Coordinates of C-alpha atoms in Angstrom, one line a residue:
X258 CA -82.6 117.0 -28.2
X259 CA -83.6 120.1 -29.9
X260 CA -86.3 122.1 -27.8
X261 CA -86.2 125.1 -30.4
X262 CA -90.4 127.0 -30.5
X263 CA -90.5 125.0 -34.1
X264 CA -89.4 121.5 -32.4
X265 CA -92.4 122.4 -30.4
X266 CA -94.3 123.5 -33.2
X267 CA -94.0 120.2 -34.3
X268 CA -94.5 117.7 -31.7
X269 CA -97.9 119.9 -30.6
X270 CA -98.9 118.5 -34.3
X271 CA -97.8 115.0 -33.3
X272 CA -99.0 114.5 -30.2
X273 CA -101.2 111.8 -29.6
X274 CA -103.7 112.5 -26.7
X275 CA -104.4 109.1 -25.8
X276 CA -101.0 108.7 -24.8
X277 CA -100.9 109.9 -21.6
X278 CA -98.4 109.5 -18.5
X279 CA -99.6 110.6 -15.0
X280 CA -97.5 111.6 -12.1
X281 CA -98.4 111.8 -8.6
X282 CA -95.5 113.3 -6.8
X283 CA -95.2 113.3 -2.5
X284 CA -93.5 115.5 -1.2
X285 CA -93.0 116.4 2.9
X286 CA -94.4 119.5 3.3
X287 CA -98.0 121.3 3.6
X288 CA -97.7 123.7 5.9
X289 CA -95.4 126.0 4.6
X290 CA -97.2 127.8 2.2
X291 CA -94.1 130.0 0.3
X292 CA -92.4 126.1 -0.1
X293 CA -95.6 124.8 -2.2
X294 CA -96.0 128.1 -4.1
X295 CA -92.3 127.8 -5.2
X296 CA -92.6 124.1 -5.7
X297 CA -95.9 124.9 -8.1
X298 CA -94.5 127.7 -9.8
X299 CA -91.5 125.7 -11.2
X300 CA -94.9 123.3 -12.4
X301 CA -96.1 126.1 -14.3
X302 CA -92.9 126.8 -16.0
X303 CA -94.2 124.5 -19.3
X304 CA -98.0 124.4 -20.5
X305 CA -97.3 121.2 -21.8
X306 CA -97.6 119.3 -18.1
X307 CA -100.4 120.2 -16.2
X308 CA -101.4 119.6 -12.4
X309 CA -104.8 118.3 -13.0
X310 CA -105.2 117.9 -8.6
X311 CA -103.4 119.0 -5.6
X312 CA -103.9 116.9 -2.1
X313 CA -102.9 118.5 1.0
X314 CA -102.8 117.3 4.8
X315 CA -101.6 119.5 7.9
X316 CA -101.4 116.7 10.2
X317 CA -99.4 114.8 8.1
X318 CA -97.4 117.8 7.1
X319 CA -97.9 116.2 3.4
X320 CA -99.1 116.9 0.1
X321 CA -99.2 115.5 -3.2
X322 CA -99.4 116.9 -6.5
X323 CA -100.9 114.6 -9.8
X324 CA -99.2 115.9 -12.9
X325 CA -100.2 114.6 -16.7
X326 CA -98.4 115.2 -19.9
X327 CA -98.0 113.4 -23.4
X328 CA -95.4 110.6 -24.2
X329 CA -94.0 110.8 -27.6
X330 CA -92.2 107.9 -29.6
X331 CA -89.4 107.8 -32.6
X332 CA -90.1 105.8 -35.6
X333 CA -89.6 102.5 -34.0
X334 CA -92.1 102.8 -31.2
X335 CA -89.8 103.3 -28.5
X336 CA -90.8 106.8 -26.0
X337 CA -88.1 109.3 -26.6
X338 CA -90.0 112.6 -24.9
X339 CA -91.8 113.5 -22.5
X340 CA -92.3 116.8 -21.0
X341 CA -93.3 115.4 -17.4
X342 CA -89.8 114.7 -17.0
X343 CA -88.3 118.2 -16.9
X344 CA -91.4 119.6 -15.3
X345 CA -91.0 116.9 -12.4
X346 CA -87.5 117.9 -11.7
X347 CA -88.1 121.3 -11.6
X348 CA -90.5 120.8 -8.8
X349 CA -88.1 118.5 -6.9
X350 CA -85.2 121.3 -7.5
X351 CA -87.8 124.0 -5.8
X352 CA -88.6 121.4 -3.2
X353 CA -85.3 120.5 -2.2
X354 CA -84.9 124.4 -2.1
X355 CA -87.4 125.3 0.3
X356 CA -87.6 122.2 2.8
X357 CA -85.1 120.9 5.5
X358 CA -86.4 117.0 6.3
X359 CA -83.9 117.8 9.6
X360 CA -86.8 120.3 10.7
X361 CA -89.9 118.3 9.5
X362 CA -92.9 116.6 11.5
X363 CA -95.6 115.1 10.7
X364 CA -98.0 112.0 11.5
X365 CA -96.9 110.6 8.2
X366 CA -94.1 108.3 7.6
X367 CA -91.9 109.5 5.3
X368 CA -88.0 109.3 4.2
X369 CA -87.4 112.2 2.0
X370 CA -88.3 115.8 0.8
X371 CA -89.2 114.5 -2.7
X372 CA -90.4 111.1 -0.9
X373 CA -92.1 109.4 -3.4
X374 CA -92.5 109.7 -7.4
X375 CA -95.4 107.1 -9.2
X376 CA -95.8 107.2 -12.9
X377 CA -99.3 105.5 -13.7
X378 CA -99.9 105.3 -18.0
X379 CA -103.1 106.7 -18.7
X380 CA -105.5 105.8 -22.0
X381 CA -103.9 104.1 -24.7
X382 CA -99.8 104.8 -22.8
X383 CA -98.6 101.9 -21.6
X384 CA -96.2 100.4 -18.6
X385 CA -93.3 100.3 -20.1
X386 CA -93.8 103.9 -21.1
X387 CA -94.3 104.7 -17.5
X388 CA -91.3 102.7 -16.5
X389 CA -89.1 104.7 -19.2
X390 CA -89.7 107.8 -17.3
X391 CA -89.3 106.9 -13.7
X392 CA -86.3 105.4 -14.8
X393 CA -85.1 108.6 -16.5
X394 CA -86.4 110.5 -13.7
X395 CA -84.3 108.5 -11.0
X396 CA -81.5 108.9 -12.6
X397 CA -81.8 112.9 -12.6
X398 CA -82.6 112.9 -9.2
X399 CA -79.8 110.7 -8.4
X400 CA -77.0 112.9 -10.2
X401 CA -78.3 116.0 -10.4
X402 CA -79.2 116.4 -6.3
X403 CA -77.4 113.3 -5.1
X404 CA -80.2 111.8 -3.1
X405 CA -80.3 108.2 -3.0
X406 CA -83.0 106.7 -5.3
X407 CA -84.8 103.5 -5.0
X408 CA -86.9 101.9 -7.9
X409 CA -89.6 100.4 -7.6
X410 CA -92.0 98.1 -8.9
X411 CA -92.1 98.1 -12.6
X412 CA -89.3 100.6 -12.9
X413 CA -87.3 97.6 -11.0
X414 CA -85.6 95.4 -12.5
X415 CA -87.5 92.1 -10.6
X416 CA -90.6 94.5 -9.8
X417 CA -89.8 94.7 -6.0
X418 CA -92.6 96.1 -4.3
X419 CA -92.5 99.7 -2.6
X420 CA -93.7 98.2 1.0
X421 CA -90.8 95.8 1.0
X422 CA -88.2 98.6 0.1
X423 CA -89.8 100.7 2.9
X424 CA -89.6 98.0 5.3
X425 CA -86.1 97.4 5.0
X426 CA -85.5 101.5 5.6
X427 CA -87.3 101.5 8.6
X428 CA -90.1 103.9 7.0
X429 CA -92.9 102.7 8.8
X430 CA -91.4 103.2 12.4
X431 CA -92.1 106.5 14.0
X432 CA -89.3 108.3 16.0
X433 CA -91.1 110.5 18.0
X434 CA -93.3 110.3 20.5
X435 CA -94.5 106.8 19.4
X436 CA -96.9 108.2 16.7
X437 CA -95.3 110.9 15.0
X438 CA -92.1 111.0 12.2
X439 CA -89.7 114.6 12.9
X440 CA -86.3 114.8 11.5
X441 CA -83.4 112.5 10.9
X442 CA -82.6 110.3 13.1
X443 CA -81.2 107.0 10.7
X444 CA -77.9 106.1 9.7
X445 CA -76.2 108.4 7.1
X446 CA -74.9 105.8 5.3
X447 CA -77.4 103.2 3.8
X448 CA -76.9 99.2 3.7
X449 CA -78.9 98.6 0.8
X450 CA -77.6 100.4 -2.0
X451 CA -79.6 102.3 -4.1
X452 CA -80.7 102.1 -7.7
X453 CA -79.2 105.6 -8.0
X454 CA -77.7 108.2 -6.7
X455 CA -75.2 108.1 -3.6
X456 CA -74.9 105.6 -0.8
X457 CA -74.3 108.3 1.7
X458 CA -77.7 110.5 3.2
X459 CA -77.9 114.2 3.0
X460 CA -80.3 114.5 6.1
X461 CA -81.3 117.7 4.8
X462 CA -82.7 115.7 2.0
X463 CA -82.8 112.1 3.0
X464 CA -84.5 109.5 0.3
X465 CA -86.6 109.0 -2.9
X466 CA -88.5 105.6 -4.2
X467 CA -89.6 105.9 -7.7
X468 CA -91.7 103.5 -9.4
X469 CA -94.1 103.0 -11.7
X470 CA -97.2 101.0 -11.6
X471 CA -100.6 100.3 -12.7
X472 CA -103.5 102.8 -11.5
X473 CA -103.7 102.3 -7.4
X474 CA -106.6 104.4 -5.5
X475 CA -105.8 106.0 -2.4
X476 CA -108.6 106.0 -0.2
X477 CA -109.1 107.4 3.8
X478 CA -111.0 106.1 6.7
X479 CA -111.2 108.8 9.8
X480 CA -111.9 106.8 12.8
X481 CA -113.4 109.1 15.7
X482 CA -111.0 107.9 18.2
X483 CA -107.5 108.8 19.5
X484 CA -106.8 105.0 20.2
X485 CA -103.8 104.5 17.6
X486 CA -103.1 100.9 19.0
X487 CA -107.1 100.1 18.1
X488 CA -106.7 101.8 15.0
X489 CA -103.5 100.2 13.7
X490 CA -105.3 96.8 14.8
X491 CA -108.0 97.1 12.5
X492 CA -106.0 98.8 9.4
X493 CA -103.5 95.4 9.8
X494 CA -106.6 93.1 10.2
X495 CA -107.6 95.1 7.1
X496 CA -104.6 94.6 4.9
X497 CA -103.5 91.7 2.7
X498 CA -100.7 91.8 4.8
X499 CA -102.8 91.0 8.0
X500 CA -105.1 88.1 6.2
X501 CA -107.5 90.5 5.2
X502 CA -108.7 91.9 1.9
X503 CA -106.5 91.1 -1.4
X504 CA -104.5 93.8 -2.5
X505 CA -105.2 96.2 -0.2
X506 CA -102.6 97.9 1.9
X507 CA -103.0 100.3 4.8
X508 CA -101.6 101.9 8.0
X509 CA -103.1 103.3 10.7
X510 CA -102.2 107.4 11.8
X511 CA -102.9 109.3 14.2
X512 CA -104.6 112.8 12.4
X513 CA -105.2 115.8 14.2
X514 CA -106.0 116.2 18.2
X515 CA -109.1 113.8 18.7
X516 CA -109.0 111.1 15.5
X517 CA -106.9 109.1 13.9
X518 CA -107.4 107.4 10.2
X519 CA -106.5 104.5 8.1
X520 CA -105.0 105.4 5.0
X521 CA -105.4 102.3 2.2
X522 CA -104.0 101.5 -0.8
X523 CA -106.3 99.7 -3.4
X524 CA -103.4 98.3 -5.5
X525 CA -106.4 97.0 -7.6
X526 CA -109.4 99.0 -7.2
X527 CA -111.6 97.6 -9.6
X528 CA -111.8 94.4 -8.1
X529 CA -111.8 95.6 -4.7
X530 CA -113.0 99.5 -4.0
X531 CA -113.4 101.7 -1.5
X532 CA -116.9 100.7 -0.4
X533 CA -115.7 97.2 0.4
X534 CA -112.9 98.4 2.6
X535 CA -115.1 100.7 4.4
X536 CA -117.6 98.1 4.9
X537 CA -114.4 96.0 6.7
X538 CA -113.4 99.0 8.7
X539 CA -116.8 99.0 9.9
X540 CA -117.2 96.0 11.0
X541 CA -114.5 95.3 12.9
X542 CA -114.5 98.8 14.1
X543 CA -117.6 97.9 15.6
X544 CA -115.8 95.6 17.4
X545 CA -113.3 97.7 19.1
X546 CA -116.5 99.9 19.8
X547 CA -115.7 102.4 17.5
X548 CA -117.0 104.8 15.4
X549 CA -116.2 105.5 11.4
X550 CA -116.7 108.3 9.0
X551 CA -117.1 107.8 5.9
X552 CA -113.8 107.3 4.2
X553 CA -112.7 109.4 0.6
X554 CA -110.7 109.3 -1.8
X555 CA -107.5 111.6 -2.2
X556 CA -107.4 111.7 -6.1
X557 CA -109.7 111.3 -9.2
X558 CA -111.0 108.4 -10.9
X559 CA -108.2 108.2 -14.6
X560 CA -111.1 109.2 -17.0
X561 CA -111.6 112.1 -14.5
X562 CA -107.7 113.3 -14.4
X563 CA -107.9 112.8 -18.0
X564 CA -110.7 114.9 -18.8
X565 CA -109.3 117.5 -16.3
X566 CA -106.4 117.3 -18.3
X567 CA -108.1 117.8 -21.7
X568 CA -110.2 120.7 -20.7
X569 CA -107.1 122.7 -18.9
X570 CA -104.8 121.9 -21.9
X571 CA -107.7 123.3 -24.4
X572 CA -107.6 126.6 -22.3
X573 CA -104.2 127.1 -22.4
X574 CA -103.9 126.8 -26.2
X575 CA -107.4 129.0 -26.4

C-alpha cells in the first residue's frame, strides 16, 4: 500500500467522518510513568489516530487508552485502511518495550502486557469493519511479537465470548495473596491454542484477547469496605452470571488499603445502565451492611468520544 504525503493527500479528501473505528486498548501498567509516556509517544507518531481519553488505576496497576481513527473502503465496499492499525501496534511495540509481566502486581486480573484490544464501530462504521481490524491486528501481534492471540467475539469465528476465553486461562484467579495478580506463575505452554501467534508463553509478555464488539460501558462501584468475600458476593449476585441483571458482568476487587470495588460491564447499556446497577449494588449491599459510593464511569458516552475526536482532529489540521 502506498503511504507516499500525496496517498495521504488523498485519502484526507476521501475520508468519510462518519466512519469511525474506536479502540480501547489495556495494557498492565500505570505506575510507571516513563512506560506510559513511551507507550503514548509511539500514539502520537500519526495525527490521523487520536487518543480521545486515557483511564488510569494504581491499585490495579492498569490503564487504558481509547483511540479513534477513520476506516476507508475500495470500490467494492470492502475496508482496506485504517490508520488505527499501525498506530495500535506501535503502542503495543513500546509497551512490550518498557514492561516485564514477570515483575507486575496489581489487584487486577490480567494475562498480558498488551492484555486486551476492543474495536467498537462508531457513527455510520459498522461490525464487520471493526472485526476487519482486530483481525488484522491479531495477526500483527501474533507474528510480529509472538504473543499468543485470542479472538474474540465478533472477530471469532463462532463469536465466543471474552469471559469464557478467560475462564478457561485461569484469568480470574488471583495468585497472590488471595486477592491480588503479580507475575507469572501458569504453564508456558497453553492447551487451547490460539487464534494467532505461538502456543508457547513468553512470560515476559504473556497473552492478548482481541475482539470486537458492539459499544459496552464500563462502570465502577467503590464499596467502603475491605470485606472482598462480601464484595465478590454481591458483584456475582449482581451479574447475569449470578441470576441477576441481564447483560451485565462484574467482579469484585480489592482497591487501595480500606475499600474494595465492583467493576461491571454493561454489555448493553442502553437497556440496562449504570443507575440500575448501582441501585442493585445498593440494595443488596445494604444487606451485607455496607456502604456504597456512588459508582462512574471509566470512558465517555460514543457521541462524546466522537465529538472529542472531531474537535482534536480540527486542531491538528488548524
Amino acid at each position: 500500500m502506498d503511504h507516499s504525503p500525496a496517498c495521504k493527500d488523498k485519502k484526507k479528501k476521501t475520508i468519510d467522518q462518519s466512519m469511525l473505528l474506536c479502540c480501547k486498548l489495556y495494557i498492565s501498567e500505570s505506575r510507571n510513568h516513563a512506560a506510559l509516556d513511551a507507550i503514548e509517544r509511539a500514539a502520537r507518531l500519526d495525527p490521523e489516530s487520536v487518543i480521545v481519553n486515557k483511564f488510569e488505576d494504581r491499585a490495579y496497576n492498569r490503564v487504558r487508552y481509547t483511540i479513534v481513527s477513520y476506516v476507508m473502503h475500495d470500490s467494492t465496499g470492502s475496508a482496506i485502511y485504517s490508520p488505527l492499525q499501525q498506530t495500535v501496534m506501535a503502542m503495543a511495540e513500546a509497551a512490550f518495550g518498557a514492561i516485564n509481566l514477570e515483575q507486575h502486581s496489581g489487584a487486577h486480573p490480567r494475562l498480558g502486557v498488551v492484555d486486551d484490544i476492543v474495536f467498537h464501530p462508531l457513527a455510520r462504521a459498522s461490525l464487520d469493519e471493526a472485526a476487519w481490524l482486530a483481525k488484522a491486528v491479531a495477526v500483527d501481534i501474533g507474528n510480529r511479537f509472538q504473543v499468543p492471540v485470542y479472538l474474540y467475539a465478533a472477530a471469532h469465528p463462532t463469536g465466543k465470548a471474552l469471559d469464557t476465553i478467560r475462564r478457561e486461562l485461569g484469568y480470574y484467579r488471583p495468585n497472590f495473596m488471595g486477592s491480588q495478580w503479580a507475575g507469572w506463575t501458569m504453564p508456558e505452554i497453553l492447551r487451547e491454542k490460539p487464534d494467532e501467534g505461538p502456543t508457547s508463553i513468553c512470560p515476559a509478555r504473556g497473552i492478548s484477547m482481541i475482539g470486537a464488539r458492539p459499544w459496552v460501558a464500563l462502570y465502577n462501584i467503590p464499596i467502603l469496605s475491605t470485606d472482598v468475600a462480601a464484595t465478590r458476593r454481591i458483584a456475582r449476585m449482581v451479574s447475569a452470571r449470578g441470576g441477576g441483571l441481564p447483560t451485565v458482568q462484574t467482579l469484585g476487587l480489592v482497591h487501595g488499603e480500606d475499600s474494595t470495588e465492583i467493576a461491571c460491564m454493561l454489555l448493553e447499556p442502553n437497556q440496562i445502565g449504570g443507575e440500575r446497577v448501582q441501585n442493585h449494588v445498593e440494595m443488596l449491599a445494604a444487606q451485607e451492611g455496607l456502604d456504597v459510593e456512588k459508582g462512574y464511569f471509566t470512558d465517555h458516552s460514543p457521541d462524546m468520544i466522537i465529538e472529542k475526536y472531531m474537535k482534536l482532529t480540527s486542531e491538528d489540521r488548524n
